[in-house]
mmCIF file of C-alpha atoms in Angstrom:
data_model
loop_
_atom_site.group_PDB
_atom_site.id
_atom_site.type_symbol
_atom_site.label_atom_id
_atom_site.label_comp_id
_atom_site.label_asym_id
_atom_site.label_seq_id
_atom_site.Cartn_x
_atom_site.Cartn_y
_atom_site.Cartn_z
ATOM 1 C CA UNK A 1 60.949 75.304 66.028
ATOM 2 C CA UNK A 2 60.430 71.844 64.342
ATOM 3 C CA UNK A 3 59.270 72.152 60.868
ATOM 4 C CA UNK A 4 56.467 69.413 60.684
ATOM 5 C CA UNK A 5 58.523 67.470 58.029
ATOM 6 C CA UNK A 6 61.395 66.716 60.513
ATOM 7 C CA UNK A 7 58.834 64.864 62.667
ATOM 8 C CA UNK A 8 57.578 62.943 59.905
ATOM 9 C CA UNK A 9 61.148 61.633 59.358
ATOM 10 C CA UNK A 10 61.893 60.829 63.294
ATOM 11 C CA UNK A 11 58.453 58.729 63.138
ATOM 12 C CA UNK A 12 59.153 55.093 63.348
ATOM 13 C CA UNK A 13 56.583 52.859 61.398
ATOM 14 C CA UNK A 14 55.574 49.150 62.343
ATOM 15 C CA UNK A 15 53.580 46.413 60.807
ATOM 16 C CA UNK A 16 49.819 45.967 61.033
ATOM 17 C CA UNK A 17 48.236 43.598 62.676
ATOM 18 C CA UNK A 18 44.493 42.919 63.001
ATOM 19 C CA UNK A 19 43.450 42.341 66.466
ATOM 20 C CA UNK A 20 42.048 39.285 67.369
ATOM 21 C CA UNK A 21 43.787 37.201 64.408
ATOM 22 C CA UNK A 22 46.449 34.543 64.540
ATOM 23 C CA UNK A 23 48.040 32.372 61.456
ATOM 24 C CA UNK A 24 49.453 28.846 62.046
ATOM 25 C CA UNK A 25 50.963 27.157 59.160
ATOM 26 C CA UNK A 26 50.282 23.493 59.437
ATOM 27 C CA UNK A 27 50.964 20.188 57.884
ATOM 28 C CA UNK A 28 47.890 17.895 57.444
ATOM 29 C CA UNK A 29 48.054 14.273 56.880
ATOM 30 C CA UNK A 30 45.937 14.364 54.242
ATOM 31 C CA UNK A 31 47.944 17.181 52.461
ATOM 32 C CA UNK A 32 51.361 17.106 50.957
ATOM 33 C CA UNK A 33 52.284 20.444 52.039
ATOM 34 C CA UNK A 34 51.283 22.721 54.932
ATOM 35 C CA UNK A 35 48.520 25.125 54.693
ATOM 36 C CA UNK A 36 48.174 28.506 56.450
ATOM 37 C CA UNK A 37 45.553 28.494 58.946
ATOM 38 C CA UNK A 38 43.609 32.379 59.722
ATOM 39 C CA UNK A 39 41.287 32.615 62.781
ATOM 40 C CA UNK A 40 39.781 35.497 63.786
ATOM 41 C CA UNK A 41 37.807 35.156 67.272
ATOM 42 C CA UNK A 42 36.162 37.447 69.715
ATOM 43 C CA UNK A 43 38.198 38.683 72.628
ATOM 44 C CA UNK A 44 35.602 37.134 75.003
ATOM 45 C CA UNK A 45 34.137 33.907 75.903
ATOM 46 C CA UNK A 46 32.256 31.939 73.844
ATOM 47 C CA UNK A 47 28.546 31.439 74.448
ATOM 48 C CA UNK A 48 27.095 28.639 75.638
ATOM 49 C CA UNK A 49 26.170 27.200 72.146
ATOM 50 C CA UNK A 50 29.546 28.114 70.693
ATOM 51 C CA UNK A 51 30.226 30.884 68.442
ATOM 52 C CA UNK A 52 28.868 30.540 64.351
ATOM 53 C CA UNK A 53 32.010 29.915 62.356
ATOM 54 C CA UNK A 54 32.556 30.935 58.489
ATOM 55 C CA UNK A 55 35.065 28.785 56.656
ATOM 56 C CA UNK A 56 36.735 30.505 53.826
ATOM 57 C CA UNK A 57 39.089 28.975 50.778
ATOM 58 C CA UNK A 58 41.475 31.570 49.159
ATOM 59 C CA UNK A 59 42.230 32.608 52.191
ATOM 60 C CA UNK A 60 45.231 34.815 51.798
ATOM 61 C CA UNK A 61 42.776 37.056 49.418
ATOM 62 C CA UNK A 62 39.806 37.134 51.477
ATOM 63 C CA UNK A 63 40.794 36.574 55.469
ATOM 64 C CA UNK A 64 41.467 40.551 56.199
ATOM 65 C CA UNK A 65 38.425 41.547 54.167
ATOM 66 C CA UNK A 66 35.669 39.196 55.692
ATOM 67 C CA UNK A 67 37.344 40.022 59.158
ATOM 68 C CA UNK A 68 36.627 43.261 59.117
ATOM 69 C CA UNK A 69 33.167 43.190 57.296
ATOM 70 C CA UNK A 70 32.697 41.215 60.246
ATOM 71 C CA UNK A 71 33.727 43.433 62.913
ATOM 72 C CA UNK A 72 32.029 47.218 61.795
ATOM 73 C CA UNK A 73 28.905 45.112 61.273
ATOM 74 C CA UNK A 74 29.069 43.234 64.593
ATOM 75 C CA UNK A 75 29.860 46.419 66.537
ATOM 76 C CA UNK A 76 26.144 47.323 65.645
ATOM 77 C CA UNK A 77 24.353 44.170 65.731
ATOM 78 C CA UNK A 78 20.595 45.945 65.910
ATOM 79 C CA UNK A 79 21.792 47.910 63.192
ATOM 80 C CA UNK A 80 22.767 45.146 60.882
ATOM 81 C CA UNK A 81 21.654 42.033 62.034
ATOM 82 C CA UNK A 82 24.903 40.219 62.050
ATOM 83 C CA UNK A 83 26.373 39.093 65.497
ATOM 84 C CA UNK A 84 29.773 38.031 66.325
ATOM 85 C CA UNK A 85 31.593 34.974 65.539
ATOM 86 C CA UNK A 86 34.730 33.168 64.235
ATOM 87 C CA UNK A 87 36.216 33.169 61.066
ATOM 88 C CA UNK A 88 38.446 30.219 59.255
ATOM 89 C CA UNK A 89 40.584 30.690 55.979
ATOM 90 C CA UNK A 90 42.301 28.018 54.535
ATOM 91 C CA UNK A 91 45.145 29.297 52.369
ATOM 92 C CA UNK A 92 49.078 28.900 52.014
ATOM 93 C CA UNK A 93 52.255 29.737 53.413
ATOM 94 C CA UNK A 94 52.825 33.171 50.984
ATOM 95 C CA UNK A 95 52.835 36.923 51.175
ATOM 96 C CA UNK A 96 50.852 36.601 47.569
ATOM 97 C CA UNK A 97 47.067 36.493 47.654
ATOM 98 C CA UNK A 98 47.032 33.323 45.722
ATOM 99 C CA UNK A 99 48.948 30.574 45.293
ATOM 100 C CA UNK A 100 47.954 29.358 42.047
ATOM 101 C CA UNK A 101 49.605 25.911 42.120
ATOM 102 C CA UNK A 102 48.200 24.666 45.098
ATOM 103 C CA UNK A 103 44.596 26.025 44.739
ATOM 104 C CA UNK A 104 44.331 24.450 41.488
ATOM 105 C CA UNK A 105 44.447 21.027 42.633
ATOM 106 C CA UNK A 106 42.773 21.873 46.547
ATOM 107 C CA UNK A 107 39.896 23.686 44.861
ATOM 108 C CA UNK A 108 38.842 21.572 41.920
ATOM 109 C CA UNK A 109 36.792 18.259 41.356
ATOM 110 C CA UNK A 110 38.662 15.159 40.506
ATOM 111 C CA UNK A 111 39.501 13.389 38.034
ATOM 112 C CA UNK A 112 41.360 16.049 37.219
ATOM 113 C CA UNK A 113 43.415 16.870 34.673
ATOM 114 C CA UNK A 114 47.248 17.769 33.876
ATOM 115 C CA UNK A 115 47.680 21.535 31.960
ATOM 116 C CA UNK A 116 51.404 22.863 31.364
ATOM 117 C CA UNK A 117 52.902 24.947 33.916
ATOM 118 C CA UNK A 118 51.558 28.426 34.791
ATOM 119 C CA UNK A 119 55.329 30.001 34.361
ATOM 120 C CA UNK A 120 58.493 28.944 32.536
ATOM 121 C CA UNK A 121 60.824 26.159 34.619
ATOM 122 C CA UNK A 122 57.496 25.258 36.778
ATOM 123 C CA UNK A 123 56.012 21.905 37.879
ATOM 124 C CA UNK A 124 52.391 20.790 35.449
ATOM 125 C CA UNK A 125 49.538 22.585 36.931
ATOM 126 C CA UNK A 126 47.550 19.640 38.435
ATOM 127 C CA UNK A 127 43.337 19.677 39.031
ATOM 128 C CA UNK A 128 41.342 16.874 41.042
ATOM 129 C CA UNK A 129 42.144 17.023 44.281
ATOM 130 C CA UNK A 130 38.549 18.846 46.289
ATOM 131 C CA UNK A 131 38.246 15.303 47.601
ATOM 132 C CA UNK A 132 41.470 15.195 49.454
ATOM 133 C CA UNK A 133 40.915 18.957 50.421
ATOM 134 C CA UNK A 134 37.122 18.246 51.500
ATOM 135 C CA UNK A 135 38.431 15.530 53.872
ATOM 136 C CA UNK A 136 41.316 17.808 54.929
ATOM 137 C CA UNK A 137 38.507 20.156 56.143
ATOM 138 C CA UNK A 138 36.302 17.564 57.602
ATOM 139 C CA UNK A 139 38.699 15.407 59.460
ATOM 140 C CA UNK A 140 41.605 17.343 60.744
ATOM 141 C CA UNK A 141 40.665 21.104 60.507
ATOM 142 C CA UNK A 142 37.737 21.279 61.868
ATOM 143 C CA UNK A 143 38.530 19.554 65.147
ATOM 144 C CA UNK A 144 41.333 21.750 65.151
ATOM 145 C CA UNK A 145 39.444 24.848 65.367
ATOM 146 C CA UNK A 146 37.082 23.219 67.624
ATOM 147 C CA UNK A 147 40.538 22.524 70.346
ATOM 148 C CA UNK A 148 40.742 26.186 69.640
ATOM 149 C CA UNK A 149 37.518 27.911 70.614
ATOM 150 C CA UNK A 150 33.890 26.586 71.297
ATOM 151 C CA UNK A 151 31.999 26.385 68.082
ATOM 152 C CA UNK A 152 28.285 25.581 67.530
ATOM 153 C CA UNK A 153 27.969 22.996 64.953
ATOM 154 C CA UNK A 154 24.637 24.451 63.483
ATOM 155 C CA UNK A 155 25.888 27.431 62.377
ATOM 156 C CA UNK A 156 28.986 26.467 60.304
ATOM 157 C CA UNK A 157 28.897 28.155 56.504
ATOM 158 C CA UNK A 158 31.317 27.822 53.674
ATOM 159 C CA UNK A 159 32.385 30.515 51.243
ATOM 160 C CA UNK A 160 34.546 29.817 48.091
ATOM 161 C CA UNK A 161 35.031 32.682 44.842
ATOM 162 C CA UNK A 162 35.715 31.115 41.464
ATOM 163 C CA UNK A 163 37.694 27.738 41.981
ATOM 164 C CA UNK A 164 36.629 28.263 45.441
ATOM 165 C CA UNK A 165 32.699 28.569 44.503
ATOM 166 C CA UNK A 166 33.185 25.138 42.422
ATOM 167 C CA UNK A 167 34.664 23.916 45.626
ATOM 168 C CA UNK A 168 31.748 24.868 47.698
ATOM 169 C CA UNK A 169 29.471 23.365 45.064
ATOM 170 C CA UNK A 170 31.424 20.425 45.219
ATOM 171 C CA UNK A 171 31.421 19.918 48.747
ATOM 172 C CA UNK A 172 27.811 20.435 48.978
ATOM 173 C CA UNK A 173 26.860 17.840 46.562
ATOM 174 C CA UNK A 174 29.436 15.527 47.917
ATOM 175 C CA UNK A 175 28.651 15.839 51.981
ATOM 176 C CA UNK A 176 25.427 18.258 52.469
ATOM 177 C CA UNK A 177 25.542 17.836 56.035
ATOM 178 C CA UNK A 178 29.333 19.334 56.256
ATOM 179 C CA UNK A 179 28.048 23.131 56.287
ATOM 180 C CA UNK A 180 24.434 24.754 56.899
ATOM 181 C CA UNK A 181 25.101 27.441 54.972
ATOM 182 C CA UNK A 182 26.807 27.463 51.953
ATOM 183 C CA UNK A 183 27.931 30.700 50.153
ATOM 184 C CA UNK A 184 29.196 30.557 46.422
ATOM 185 C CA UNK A 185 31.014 33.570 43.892
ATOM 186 C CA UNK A 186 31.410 33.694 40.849
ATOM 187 C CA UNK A 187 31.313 29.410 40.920
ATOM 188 C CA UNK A 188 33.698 28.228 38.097
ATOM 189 C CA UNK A 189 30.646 25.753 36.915
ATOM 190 C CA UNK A 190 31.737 25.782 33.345
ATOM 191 C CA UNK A 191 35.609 24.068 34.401
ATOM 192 C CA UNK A 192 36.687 20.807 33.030
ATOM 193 C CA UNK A 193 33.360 20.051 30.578
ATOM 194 C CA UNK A 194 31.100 21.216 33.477
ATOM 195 C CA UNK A 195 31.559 18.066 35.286
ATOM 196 C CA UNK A 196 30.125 19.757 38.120
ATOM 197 C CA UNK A 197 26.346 19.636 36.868
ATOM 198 C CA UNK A 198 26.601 15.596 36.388
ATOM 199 C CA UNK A 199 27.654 15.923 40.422
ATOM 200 C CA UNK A 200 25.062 17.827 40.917
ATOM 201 C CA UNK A 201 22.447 15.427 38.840
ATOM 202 C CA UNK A 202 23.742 12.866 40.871
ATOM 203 C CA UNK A 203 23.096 14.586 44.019
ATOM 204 C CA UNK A 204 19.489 15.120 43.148
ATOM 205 C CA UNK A 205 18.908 11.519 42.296
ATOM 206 C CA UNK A 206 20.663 10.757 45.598
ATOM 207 C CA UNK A 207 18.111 13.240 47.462
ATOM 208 C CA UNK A 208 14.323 12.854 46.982
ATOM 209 C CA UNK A 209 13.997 13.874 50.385
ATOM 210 C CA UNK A 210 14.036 18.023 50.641
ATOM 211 C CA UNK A 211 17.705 18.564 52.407
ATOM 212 C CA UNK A 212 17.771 21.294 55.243
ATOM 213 C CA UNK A 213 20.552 24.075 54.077
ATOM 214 C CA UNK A 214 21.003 27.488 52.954
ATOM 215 C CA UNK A 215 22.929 28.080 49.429
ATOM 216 C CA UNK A 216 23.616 31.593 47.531
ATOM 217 C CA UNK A 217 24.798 31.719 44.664
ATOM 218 C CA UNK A 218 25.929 34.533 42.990
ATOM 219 C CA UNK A 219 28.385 36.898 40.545
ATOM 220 C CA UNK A 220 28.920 39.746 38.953
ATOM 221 C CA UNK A 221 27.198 41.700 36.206
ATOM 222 C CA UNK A 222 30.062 42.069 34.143
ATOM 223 C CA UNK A 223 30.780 38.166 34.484
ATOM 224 C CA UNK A 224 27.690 37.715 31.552
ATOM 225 C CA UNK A 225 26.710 38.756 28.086
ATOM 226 C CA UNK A 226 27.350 42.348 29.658
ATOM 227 C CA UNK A 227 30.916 44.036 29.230
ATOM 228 C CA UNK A 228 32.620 46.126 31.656
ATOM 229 C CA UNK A 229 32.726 49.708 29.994
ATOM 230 C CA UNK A 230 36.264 49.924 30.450
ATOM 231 C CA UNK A 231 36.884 47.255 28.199
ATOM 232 C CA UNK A 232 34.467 47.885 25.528
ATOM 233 C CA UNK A 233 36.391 49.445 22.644
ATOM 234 C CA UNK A 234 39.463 48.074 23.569
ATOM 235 C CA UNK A 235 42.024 45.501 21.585
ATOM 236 C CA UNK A 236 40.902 42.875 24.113
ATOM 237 C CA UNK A 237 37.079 43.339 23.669
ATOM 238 C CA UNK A 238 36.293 40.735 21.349
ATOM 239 C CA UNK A 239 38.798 38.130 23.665
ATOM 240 C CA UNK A 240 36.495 38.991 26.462
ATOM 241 C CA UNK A 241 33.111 38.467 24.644
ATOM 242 C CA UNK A 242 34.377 34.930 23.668
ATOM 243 C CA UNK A 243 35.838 33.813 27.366
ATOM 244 C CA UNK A 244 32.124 34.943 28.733
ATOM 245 C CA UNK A 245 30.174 32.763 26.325
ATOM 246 C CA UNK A 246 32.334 29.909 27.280
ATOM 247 C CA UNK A 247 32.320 30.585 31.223
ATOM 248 C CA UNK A 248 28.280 32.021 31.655
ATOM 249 C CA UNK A 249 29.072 32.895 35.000
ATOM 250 C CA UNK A 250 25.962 34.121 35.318
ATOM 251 C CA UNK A 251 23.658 32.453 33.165
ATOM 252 C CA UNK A 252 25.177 28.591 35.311
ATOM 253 C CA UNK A 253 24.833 29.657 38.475
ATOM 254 C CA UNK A 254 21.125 31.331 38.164
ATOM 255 C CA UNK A 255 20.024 28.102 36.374
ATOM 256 C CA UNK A 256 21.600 25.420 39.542
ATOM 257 C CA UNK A 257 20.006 27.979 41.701
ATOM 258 C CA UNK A 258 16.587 27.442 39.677
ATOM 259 C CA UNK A 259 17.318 23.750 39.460
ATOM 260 C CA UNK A 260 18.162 23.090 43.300
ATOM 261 C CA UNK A 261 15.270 25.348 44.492
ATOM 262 C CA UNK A 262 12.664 22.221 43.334
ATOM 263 C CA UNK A 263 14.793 20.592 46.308
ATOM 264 C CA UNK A 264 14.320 22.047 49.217
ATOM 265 C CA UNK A 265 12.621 21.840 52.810
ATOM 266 C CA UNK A 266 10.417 24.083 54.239
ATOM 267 C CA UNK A 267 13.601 25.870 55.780
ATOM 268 C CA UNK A 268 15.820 25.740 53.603
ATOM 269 C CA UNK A 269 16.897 28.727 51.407
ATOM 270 C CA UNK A 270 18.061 28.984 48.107
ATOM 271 C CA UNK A 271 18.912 32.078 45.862
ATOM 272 C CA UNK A 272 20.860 33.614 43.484
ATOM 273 C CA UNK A 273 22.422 37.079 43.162
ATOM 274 C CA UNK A 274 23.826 39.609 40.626
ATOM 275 C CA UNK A 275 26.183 42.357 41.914
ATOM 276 C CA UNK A 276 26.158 45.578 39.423
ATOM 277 C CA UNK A 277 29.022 46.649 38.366
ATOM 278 C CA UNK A 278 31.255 44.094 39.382
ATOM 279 C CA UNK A 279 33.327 41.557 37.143
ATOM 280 C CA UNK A 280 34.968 38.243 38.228
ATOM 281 C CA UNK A 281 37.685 40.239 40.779
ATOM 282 C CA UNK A 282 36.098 43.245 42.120
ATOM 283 C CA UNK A 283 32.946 41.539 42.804
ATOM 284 C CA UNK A 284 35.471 39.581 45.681
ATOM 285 C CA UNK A 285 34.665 42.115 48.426
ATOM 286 C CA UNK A 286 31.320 42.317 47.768
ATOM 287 C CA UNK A 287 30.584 38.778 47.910
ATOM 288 C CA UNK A 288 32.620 38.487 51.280
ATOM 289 C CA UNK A 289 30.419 40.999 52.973
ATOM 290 C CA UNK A 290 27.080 38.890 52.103
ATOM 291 C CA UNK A 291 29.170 35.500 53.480
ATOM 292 C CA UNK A 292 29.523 37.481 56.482
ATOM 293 C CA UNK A 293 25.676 38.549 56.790
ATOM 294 C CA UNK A 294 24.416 35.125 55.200
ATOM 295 C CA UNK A 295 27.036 33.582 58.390
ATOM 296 C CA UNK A 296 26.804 35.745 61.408
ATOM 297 C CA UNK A 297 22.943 36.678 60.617
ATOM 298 C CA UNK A 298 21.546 36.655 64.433
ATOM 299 C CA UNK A 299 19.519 33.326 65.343
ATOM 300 C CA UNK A 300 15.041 34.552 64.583
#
């Protein structure tokens, strides 16, 4: 008789994979180095109209989580109001969540800026280039995706976390008709002098006529005048207290929601929410869920 740890050790193990997803890394005119495409898509035709599509930057971090938000909640669309669909991440060609080099200049508004390198014997980390990335998207992804699988045009959202939630704000002020819905974390609004609000005074100048979008905005409760418990009473405590009065997560992104709200049409939707408990990483998952319900919600 076998004892049961014997067949443990003649089990043979094998790599995950998450059904219905592909990676392609590709090289994009507009980019100096390739990008790593994700797509997740339904194993089944696509309506008529084309499926809804969620875009997604950081997508190394957040690709596996959104897909599967996606797919319990899908399963049971009466249940949860949230149909199927595909899913886009733009990210890079590593194992690591993050590629901290690159997303630094993709994600951020130009000019831009040059800051010493992130390690020891490392290029300058460089910021400025969401215009390049923005046109990346525009011109040669999304026809890409759309030579992949049917996709309906009216139901295209964008989700970005931290540099990827200035990104999103960025592209919205810079090309509203791009997306339809627009999803931002955690929105790094305080980077570089906050030259994100003068794009966004612009934009309002540039738009007396009510635009016809969704936005949410949103972030963490610990990502305010609030401290996580776990580091209150800690060496790094009074570190903490200082970095939140300089980024006001919170307190930036509730105001732009209050400021863009005088802006809308009679369809359009714009709000801003606080997650309990979360700080600028957990609240990750959290805020990829709600992109999936805010993209996939079924058509009234």
């Amino acid at each position: 008789m076998n004892h049961p740890s014997s067949d443990y050790a003649a089990a043979t193990t094998a790599p995950v994979t998450l059904a219905g997803c592909t990676f392609t890394d590709l090289k994009f005119s507009n980019a100096d180095q390739p990008h790593r495409i994700f797509l997740f898509r339904p194993d089944k035709p696509a309506p008529p109209e084309g499926w809804p599509v969620l875009y997604l930057t950081d997508g190394n971090a957040c690709f596996a989580t959104a897909v599967d938000a996606l797919k319990v909640q899908a399963s049971y669309p009466s249940g949860t109001n949230v149909t199927e669909g595909v899913i886009v991440a733009i990210g890079y060609p590593t194992e690591d969540p993050y590629d901290p080099l690159r997303r630094s200049w993709d994600l951020s508004p130009p000019p831009g800026r040059i800051y010493p390198p992130f390690y020891p014997n490392t290029p300058d980390v460089r910021t400025g280039g969401a215009e390049r990335f923005l046109a990346l998207i525009e011109n040669e992804l999304k026809p890409w995706i759309e030579g992949q699988t049917r996709i309906d045009r009216s139901r295209q959202s964008l989700f970005g976390h931290s540099f990827g939630g200035l990104f999103m704000l960025y592209a919205l002020f810079k090309k509203p008709d791009a997306f339809n819905r627009w999803i931002s974390a955690s929105p790094a609004i305080y980077w570089e002098d906050a030259s994100i609000l003068e794009m966004e005074r612009e934009f309002l100048e540039k738009n007396s006529v009510p635009f016809d979008a969704e936005l949410h905005l949103s972030a963490g409760q610990y990502e305010g005048e609030i401290l996580a418990p776990f580091h209150k009473g800690t060496a790094e405590e009074q570190k903490r207290q200082e970095h939140t009065k300089e980024t006001r997560t919170i307190e930036l992104a509730h105001d732009m929601a209050l400021r863009l709200t005088e802006l809308t049409s009679s369809s359009s939707t714009i709000a801003f929410e606080e997650y309990a408990g979360e700080n600028h990483m957990s609240v990750l998952p959290v805020a990829l869920n709600r992109a999936v319900q805010i993209a996939f919600r079924r058509p009234d």
